[in-house]
Coordinates of N, CA and C in Angstrom, one line a residue:
M766 N 0.9 -1.5 0.3 CA 0.0 0.0 0.1 C 0.7 1.4 -0.5
D767 N 0.5 1.5 -0.6 CA 0.9 3.6 -0.7 C 1.0 4.5 0.5
K768 N 1.9 4.9 1.0 CA 2.3 5.8 1.9 C 3.1 7.2 1.9
I769 N 2.2 8.1 2.2 CA 2.6 9.4 2.0 C 4.1 9.4 2.2
K770 N 5.4 10.1 1.9 CA 6.1 10.6 1.1 C 6.4 12.0 1.6
T771 N 7.3 11.9 2.7 CA 7.8 13.9 2.5 C 9.3 13.7 2.8
P772 N 9.3 14.9 2.8 CA 11.1 15.2 2.8 C 11.7 15.3 4.5
L773 N 10.7 14.9 5.3 CA 11.1 14.7 6.5 C 11.4 13.3 7.0
G774 N 10.3 12.2 5.6 CA 10.2 11.1 6.3 C 8.9 10.6 5.6
E775 N 8.5 9.2 5.9 CA 7.5 8.4 5.4 C 6.7 9.0 6.3
I776 N 5.4 9.0 6.6 CA 3.8 9.2 7.1 C 3.8 7.6 7.8
G777 N 3.5 7.6 8.9 CA 3.1 6.5 9.7 C 1.7 6.5 10.3
V778 N 0.7 5.4 10.7 CA -0.1 5.3 11.2 C -0.3 4.2 11.8
F779 N -0.4 3.8 13.2 CA 0.1 3.3 13.9 C -0.9 2.7 15.2
I780 N -1.6 1.6 15.4 CA -2.7 1.8 16.3 C -2.5 0.7 17.4
D781 N -2.1 1.3 18.7 CA -1.7 0.6 19.9 C -0.1 0.4 20.0
G782 N 0.7 1.3 19.1 CA 2.2 0.8 18.4 C 2.2 -0.4 17.4
R783 N 1.3 -0.6 17.0 CA 1.7 -1.5 15.9 C 1.1 -0.6 14.1
E784 N 2.3 -0.7 13.7 CA 2.1 0.0 12.2 C 1.2 -1.4 11.3
T785 N -0.4 0.5 10.7 CA -1.5 -0.3 10.3 C -1.0 -0.2 8.9
D786 N -1.7 -0.2 7.5 CA -1.9 0.7 7.2 C -2.9 1.7 6.9
Y787 N -3.0 2.7 5.5 CA -3.9 3.7 5.7 C -4.0 4.2 4.6
Q788 N -5.7 4.3 4.1 CA -5.6 5.1 2.7 C -5.6 6.7 3.2
F789 N -5.2 7.2 2.7 CA -5.4 9.1 1.9 C -5.6 9.6 0.8
V790 N -5.9 11.3 1.0 CA -6.4 12.1 -0.1 C -5.7 12.9 -0.1
K791 N -5.5 13.0 -1.4 CA -3.8 14.1 -1.6 C -5.1 15.6 -2.1
L792 N -5.2 16.2 -1.3 CA -5.6 17.8 -1.2 C -5.5 19.0 -1.9
D793 N -5.7 19.7 -1.6 CA -5.6 21.2 -2.6 C -3.9 21.6 -2.3
N794 N -3.3 22.1 -2.6 CA -1.9 22.7 -2.2 C -2.3 23.8 -1.8
E795 N -2.9 24.6 -2.5 CA -3.1 26.0 -1.9 C -3.9 26.6 -0.5
V796 N -3.3 27.5 0.3 CA -3.0 27.3 1.6 C -3.1 29.1 1.8
I797 N -3.8 29.6 2.8 CA -4.4 30.4 2.3 C -3.6 31.9 1.5
G798 N -4.1 31.5 0.1 CA -4.0 32.2 -1.0 C -2.3 31.8 -1.5
Q799 N -1.8 31.3 -0.2 CA -0.4 30.8 -1.2 C 0.0 29.2 -1.5
Q800 N 1.0 28.5 -2.0 CA 1.1 27.2 -1.7 C 1.6 26.1 -1.3
A801 N 1.6 25.3 -0.7 CA 2.3 24.2 0.1 C 2.9 23.6 -0.7
A802 N 3.8 22.9 -0.3 CA 4.4 21.7 -1.5 C 3.8 20.3 -1.3
G803 N 2.8 19.9 0.0 CA 2.2 18.4 -0.4 C 1.3 18.9 0.5
R804 N 0.1 18.3 0.4 CA -1.2 18.4 1.7 C -2.4 17.0 1.6
Y805 N -2.5 16.5 2.4 CA -3.2 15.5 2.6 C -4.1 15.2 3.9
M806 N -5.0 14.3 4.1 CA -5.8 13.8 5.0 C -5.6 12.5 4.6
I807 N -5.2 12.2 6.3 CA -5.7 10.4 6.1 C -7.1 9.9 7.7
R808 N -8.1 9.2 7.0 CA -9.1 9.3 7.8 C -9.2 7.9 8.3
I809 N -9.3 7.6 9.7 CA -8.8 6.3 10.1 C -10.3 6.2 10.7
A810 N -11.0 4.5 10.7 CA -11.9 4.5 11.3 C -11.7 3.8 13.0
P811 N -12.6 4.0 14.0 CA -12.0 3.4 14.9 C -12.1 1.8 15.8
V812 N -11.1 1.6 16.3 CA -11.4 -0.1 16.9 C -12.5 -0.3 17.7
N813 N -14.0 -1.2 17.1 CA -14.8 -0.9 17.9 C -14.6 -2.1 18.3
D814 N -14.1 -2.4 19.4 CA -14.1 -3.3 20.3 C -13.9 -3.3 21.9
K815 N -15.1 -1.5 22.5 CA -15.2 -1.2 23.5 C -13.7 -1.1 24.5
V816 N -12.7 -1.4 23.5 CA -11.5 -1.0 24.7 C -10.7 -0.2 24.0
K817 N -10.0 0.8 24.9 CA -9.0 2.0 24.7 C -8.2 1.4 23.7
H818 N -7.5 2.9 22.8 CA -6.8 2.5 21.8 C -5.8 3.9 21.8
I819 N -4.6 4.4 21.2 CA -3.7 4.6 21.0 C -4.0 4.8 18.8
I820 N -4.3 5.7 18.3 CA -4.4 6.1 16.9 C -3.7 6.9 16.4
S821 N -2.3 6.8 16.2 CA -1.0 7.5 16.1 C -0.5 7.8 14.7
C822 N -0.3 8.8 14.9 CA 0.2 9.6 13.0 C 1.4 10.0 13.1
C823 N 3.0 9.5 12.3 CA 4.2 9.6 12.9 C 4.6 10.5 11.4
I824 N 6.0 10.8 11.9 CA 6.9 10.7 10.6 C 7.7 9.4 11.2
K825 N 7.9 8.9 10.4 CA 8.9 7.8 10.5 C 10.2 8.0 10.4
D826 N 11.7 6.9 11.0 CA 12.7 7.9 10.2 C 13.3 8.8 10.1
I827 N 13.1 9.9 11.0 CA 12.4 11.2 10.8 C 14.6 11.2 11.6
S828 N 15.0 12.3 10.9 CA 16.0 12.9 12.1 C 16.6 13.8 13.4
D829 N 16.9 13.8 14.1 CA 17.4 14.6 15.3 C 17.8 15.7 15.7
D830 N 18.0 16.2 13.9 CA 18.5 17.5 13.9 C 16.4 18.4 13.5
V831 N 16.0 17.9 13.3 CA 14.0 19.0 13.9 C 13.8 19.3 15.1
E832 N 13.5 20.7 15.0 CA 12.8 21.6 15.8 C 11.3 21.1 15.9
I833 N 11.3 20.6 16.5 CA 9.3 20.3 16.4 C 8.4 21.4 17.9
Q834 N 7.4 22.2 17.8 CA 6.7 22.3 18.7 C 6.3 21.9 18.6
H835 N 4.9 22.3 19.5 CA 3.4 21.6 19.8 C 2.8 23.0 20.1
D836 N 1.5 23.1 19.2 CA 0.8 24.6 18.9 C -1.1 24.2 19.1
G837 N -1.9 24.7 19.3 CA -3.3 24.6 19.1 C -3.5 25.9 19.2
D838 N -5.3 25.1 19.3 CA -5.9 26.2 19.5 C -7.5 25.8 19.3
E839 N -8.4 26.2 20.1 CA -10.3 26.2 20.0 C -10.4 24.7 19.1
D840 N -10.2 23.6 19.7 CA -10.5 22.3 19.4 C -10.0 21.7 18.0
F841 N -8.7 21.9 17.9 CA -7.4 22.0 16.7 C -5.8 21.5 17.8
E842 N -5.3 20.4 17.6 CA -4.1 20.8 18.2 C -3.1 20.1 16.9
V843 N -2.0 20.8 16.9 CA -1.0 20.6 15.7 C 0.7 20.5 16.6
I844 N 0.9 19.1 16.2 CA 2.8 19.1 16.1 C 3.4 19.4 15.1
E845 N 5.1 20.5 14.1 CA 5.6 20.8 13.4 C 6.3 20.6 13.3
F846 N 7.3 20.4 12.6 CA 8.9 19.9 12.4 C 9.1 20.7 11.5
I847 N 10.0 21.3 11.9 CA 11.3 22.4 11.3 C 12.4 22.1 11.3
R848 N 12.9 22.2 10.4 CA 14.6 22.1 9.6 C 14.6 22.5 7.8
S849 N 15.6 23.4 8.5 CA 16.0 24.4 7.7 C 14.8 25.3 7.0
K850 N 14.7 24.8 5.5 CA 13.1 25.5 5.1 C 12.1 25.1 4.5
I851 N 12.3 23.0 5.3 CA 11.1 22.4 5.3 C 10.5 22.8 6.9
D852 N 9.1 22.7 6.4 CA 8.2 23.1 7.6 C 7.2 22.0 7.4
L853 N 6.8 21.6 8.3 CA 5.7 19.9 8.5 C 5.3 19.7 9.5
S854 N 3.4 19.7 9.1 CA 3.1 19.7 10.5 C 1.6 18.5 10.3
I855 N 1.4 18.7 11.2 CA 0.6 17.0 11.3 C -0.6 18.0 12.3
G856 N -1.4 17.5 12.2 CA -3.2 18.7 12.8 C -3.8 17.5 13.3
V857 N -4.8 17.3 14.1 CA -5.9 16.4 14.4 C -7.3 17.7 14.9
K858 N -8.5 17.0 15.2 CA -9.3 18.0 15.3 C -9.8 17.5 16.9
G859 N -10.0 18.2 17.9 CA -9.6 18.1 19.8 C -8.6 18.3 20.5
E860 N -8.5 18.2 21.9 CA -8.0 18.7 22.9 C -7.3 17.9 23.2
C861 N -5.9 18.1 23.6 CA -5.1 17.8 24.4 C -5.7 17.5 26.7
L862 N -5.4 16.1 26.1 CA -6.1 15.9 28.0 C -4.6 16.0 28.8
D863 N -4.3 16.7 30.2 CA -3.3 16.4 30.8 C -3.4 15.5 32.0
D864 N -5.0 15.4 32.3 CA -5.3 14.1 33.5 C -6.1 13.4 32.9
E865 N -6.7 12.2 33.1 CA -7.9 11.5 33.2 C -9.0 12.3 33.6
Q866 N -9.0 13.1 34.7 CA -10.0 13.5 35.3 C -10.6 14.1 33.8
Y867 N -9.9 14.9 33.4 CA -10.3 16.4 32.3 C -11.3 15.5 31.2
F868 N -11.0 14.3 30.6 CA -11.5 13.5 30.1 C -12.9 14.0 30.6
G869 N -13.5 13.2 31.4 CA -15.0 13.5 31.1 C -15.7 14.7 31.1
R870 N -14.9 16.0 31.1 CA -15.6 17.5 30.9 C -15.0 17.8 29.3
N871 N -14.1 16.8 28.9 CA -14.1 17.1 27.3 C -15.3 16.9 26.2
K872 N -15.6 18.2 25.0 CA -16.8 17.6 24.3 C -16.3 16.8 23.5
F873 N -15.2 16.6 23.4 CA -15.0 15.7 22.3 C -15.2 13.9 22.9
D874 N -15.6 12.5 22.5 CA -15.5 11.6 23.3 C -14.3 10.8 22.8
Y875 N -13.5 11.4 22.6 CA -11.8 10.5 23.0 C -11.0 12.1 23.4
G876 N -9.5 11.4 23.6 CA -8.0 12.9 23.4 C -8.0 12.9 22.9
V877 N -6.2 13.9 22.8 CA -4.9 13.7 21.5 C -4.3 13.4 23.0
Q878 N -2.7 13.4 21.9 CA -1.7 13.3 23.1 C -0.4 13.4 21.9
F879 N 0.2 14.3 22.2 CA 1.7 14.2 21.6 C 2.4 13.4 21.3
E880 N 2.9 12.9 20.4 CA 4.3 11.9 20.7 C 5.5 12.4 20.3
K881 N 6.3 11.7 20.2 CA 8.1 12.2 20.3 C 8.2 12.9 18.6
Y882 N 7.3 11.7 18.2 CA 7.5 13.1 16.4 C 5.7 12.4 15.6
G883 N 5.1 12.8 16.6 CA 3.7 13.1 15.7 C 2.6 13.3 17.5
I884 N 1.6 12.8 16.7 CA 0.5 13.0 17.5 C -0.8 11.8 17.2
S885 N -1.7 11.6 18.1 CA -2.2 10.5 18.7 C -4.0 11.3 19.2
Y886 N -4.9 10.1 19.0 CA -5.9 10.2 19.1 C -6.4 9.4 19.8
I887 N -6.8 9.4 21.4 CA -7.0 8.6 22.6 C -8.4 8.1 22.3
Q888 N -8.8 7.1 21.4 CA -10.2 6.2 21.4 C -10.6 6.1 22.7
N889 N -11.2 5.5 24.0 CA -12.1 5.4 25.4 C -12.8 4.4 24.2
Q890 N -13.6 3.5 25.4 CA -13.9 2.0 25.5 C -16.0 2.7 25.3
D891 N -16.1 3.8 25.3 CA -17.2 4.9 24.6 C -17.5 5.0 23.6
T892 N -16.1 5.3 22.7 CA -15.9 6.5 21.6 C -17.4 6.3 20.8
K893 N -17.8 6.7 20.1 CA -18.3 6.6 18.8 C -18.5 7.7 17.6
T894 N -17.3 8.7 17.6 CA -17.0 9.6 16.6 C -16.8 7.9 15.7
K895 N -16.7 8.5 14.6 CA -17.6 7.4 13.4 C -15.6 7.7 12.2
Y896 N -15.0 8.7 12.6 CA -13.4 8.7 11.9 C -13.2 9.4 12.4
F897 N -11.6 9.3 12.9 CA -10.2 10.0 13.4 C -9.3 10.8 12.2
V898 N -9.2 10.9 12.2 CA -8.6 12.6 11.1 C -7.5 13.1 11.2
F899 N -6.4 13.2 10.2 CA -5.3 13.3 10.4 C -5.3 14.7 9.7
G900 N -4.8 15.5 9.5 CA -4.2 16.5 8.7 C -2.5 16.8 8.5
I901 N -2.2 16.6 7.4 CA -0.6 16.4 6.9 C 0.0 18.2 5.9
C902 N 0.7 19.0 6.3 CA 0.9 19.8 5.2 C 2.3 19.9 5.3
W903 N 3.0 20.1 4.4 CA 4.7 20.7 4.7 C 4.5 21.6 3.2
V904 N 5.9 22.3 3.7 CA 6.6 23.6 2.7 C 8.1 23.2 2.4
E905 N 8.6 23.6 1.7 CA 9.9 24.0 1.1 C 10.4 25.2 1.6
D906 N 9.8 26.0 1.3 CA 10.5 27.2 1.7 C 9.5 28.3 2.5
F907 N 10.1 27.6 3.9 CA 9.6 28.0 5.1 C 10.4 29.5 5.2
Y908 N 9.5 30.6 6.0 CA 10.3 31.8 6.5 C 9.5 31.9 7.4
E909 N 10.5 32.7 8.4 CA 9.8 33.3 9.9 C 8.0 33.3 9.7
S910 N 7.5 33.6 11.0 CA 6.3 33.4 11.0 C 5.3 32.8 9.6
D911 N 5.9 32.4 9.0 CA 5.6 31.5 7.9 C 3.7 30.4 8.4
C912 N 2.8 30.6 8.1 CA 1.3 29.8 9.3 C 1.2 28.7 8.0
R913 N 1.6 28.5 6.9 CA 0.7 27.6 5.8 C 0.5 26.9 6.2
T914 N 1.7 25.9 7.0 CA 1.2 24.5 7.3 C 0.3 24.3 8.3
W915 N 0.1 25.2 9.6 CA -0.6 24.9 10.2 C -2.0 24.9 10.5
Y916 N -2.2 25.9 9.0 CA -3.5 25.8 8.6 C -4.4 25.1 7.4
G917 N -2.5 24.2 6.8 CA -2.8 23.3 5.9 C -3.7 22.4 6.5
A918 N -2.3 21.8 8.2 CA -2.8 21.0 8.7 C -4.4 20.9 9.3
D919 N -5.0 21.8 9.0 CA -6.4 22.1 9.8 C -7.4 21.3 8.7
L920 N -8.1 20.2 9.0 CA -9.5 20.0 8.1 C -10.6 20.4 8.1
S921 N -10.6 21.4 8.7 CA -12.0 21.9 9.4 C -12.9 22.0 8.5
S922 N -12.0 22.7 7.4 CA -12.9 23.3 6.3 C -13.7 21.6 5.1
Y923 N -12.9 20.4 5.9 CA -13.4 19.2 5.0 C -14.2 17.8 5.4
E924 N -14.6 18.8 6.4 CA -15.5 18.1 8.0 C -17.4 17.4 7.1
K925 N -17.0 17.9 6.0 CA -18.3 17.4 5.0 C -18.1 15.8 4.4
I926 N -16.8 15.5 4.2 CA -16.3 14.9 3.3 C -15.5 13.6 4.6
V927 N -15.4 13.8 5.5 CA -15.1 13.1 6.5 C -16.1 12.8 7.3

């Protein structure tokens, strides 16, 4: 099965730490009126066995010379990788959870957590969400204050197709 290949490494999807096949959709590279080098959406169905699972999207075999930043806004979390003129973001709809007590007050029926080289959904035993969606966007002409990958990884405008 094809995988998304980026300048920083191949994108892998993992369920409970085990790599799984995934399908992706190539999206329009225009982001906030400018071009990105690559932009994709990955959609993963939850595991329907009434057990907690971790569904992750990570960059495989990434070198240690990348700068990593975590960011987010209301209902959106993103991990960003920067090396030289390359900037890549992986974004998800949801909120990071600091502790299990917060989970009960979360408006989503799942949580989000950052990984070393990616980001994960935390599917709990009661999750009814139909799909977990990862947005991936990168540029190869990154400049200071460039926010294209942040907006490109935010797939809220694609909710009708997910």
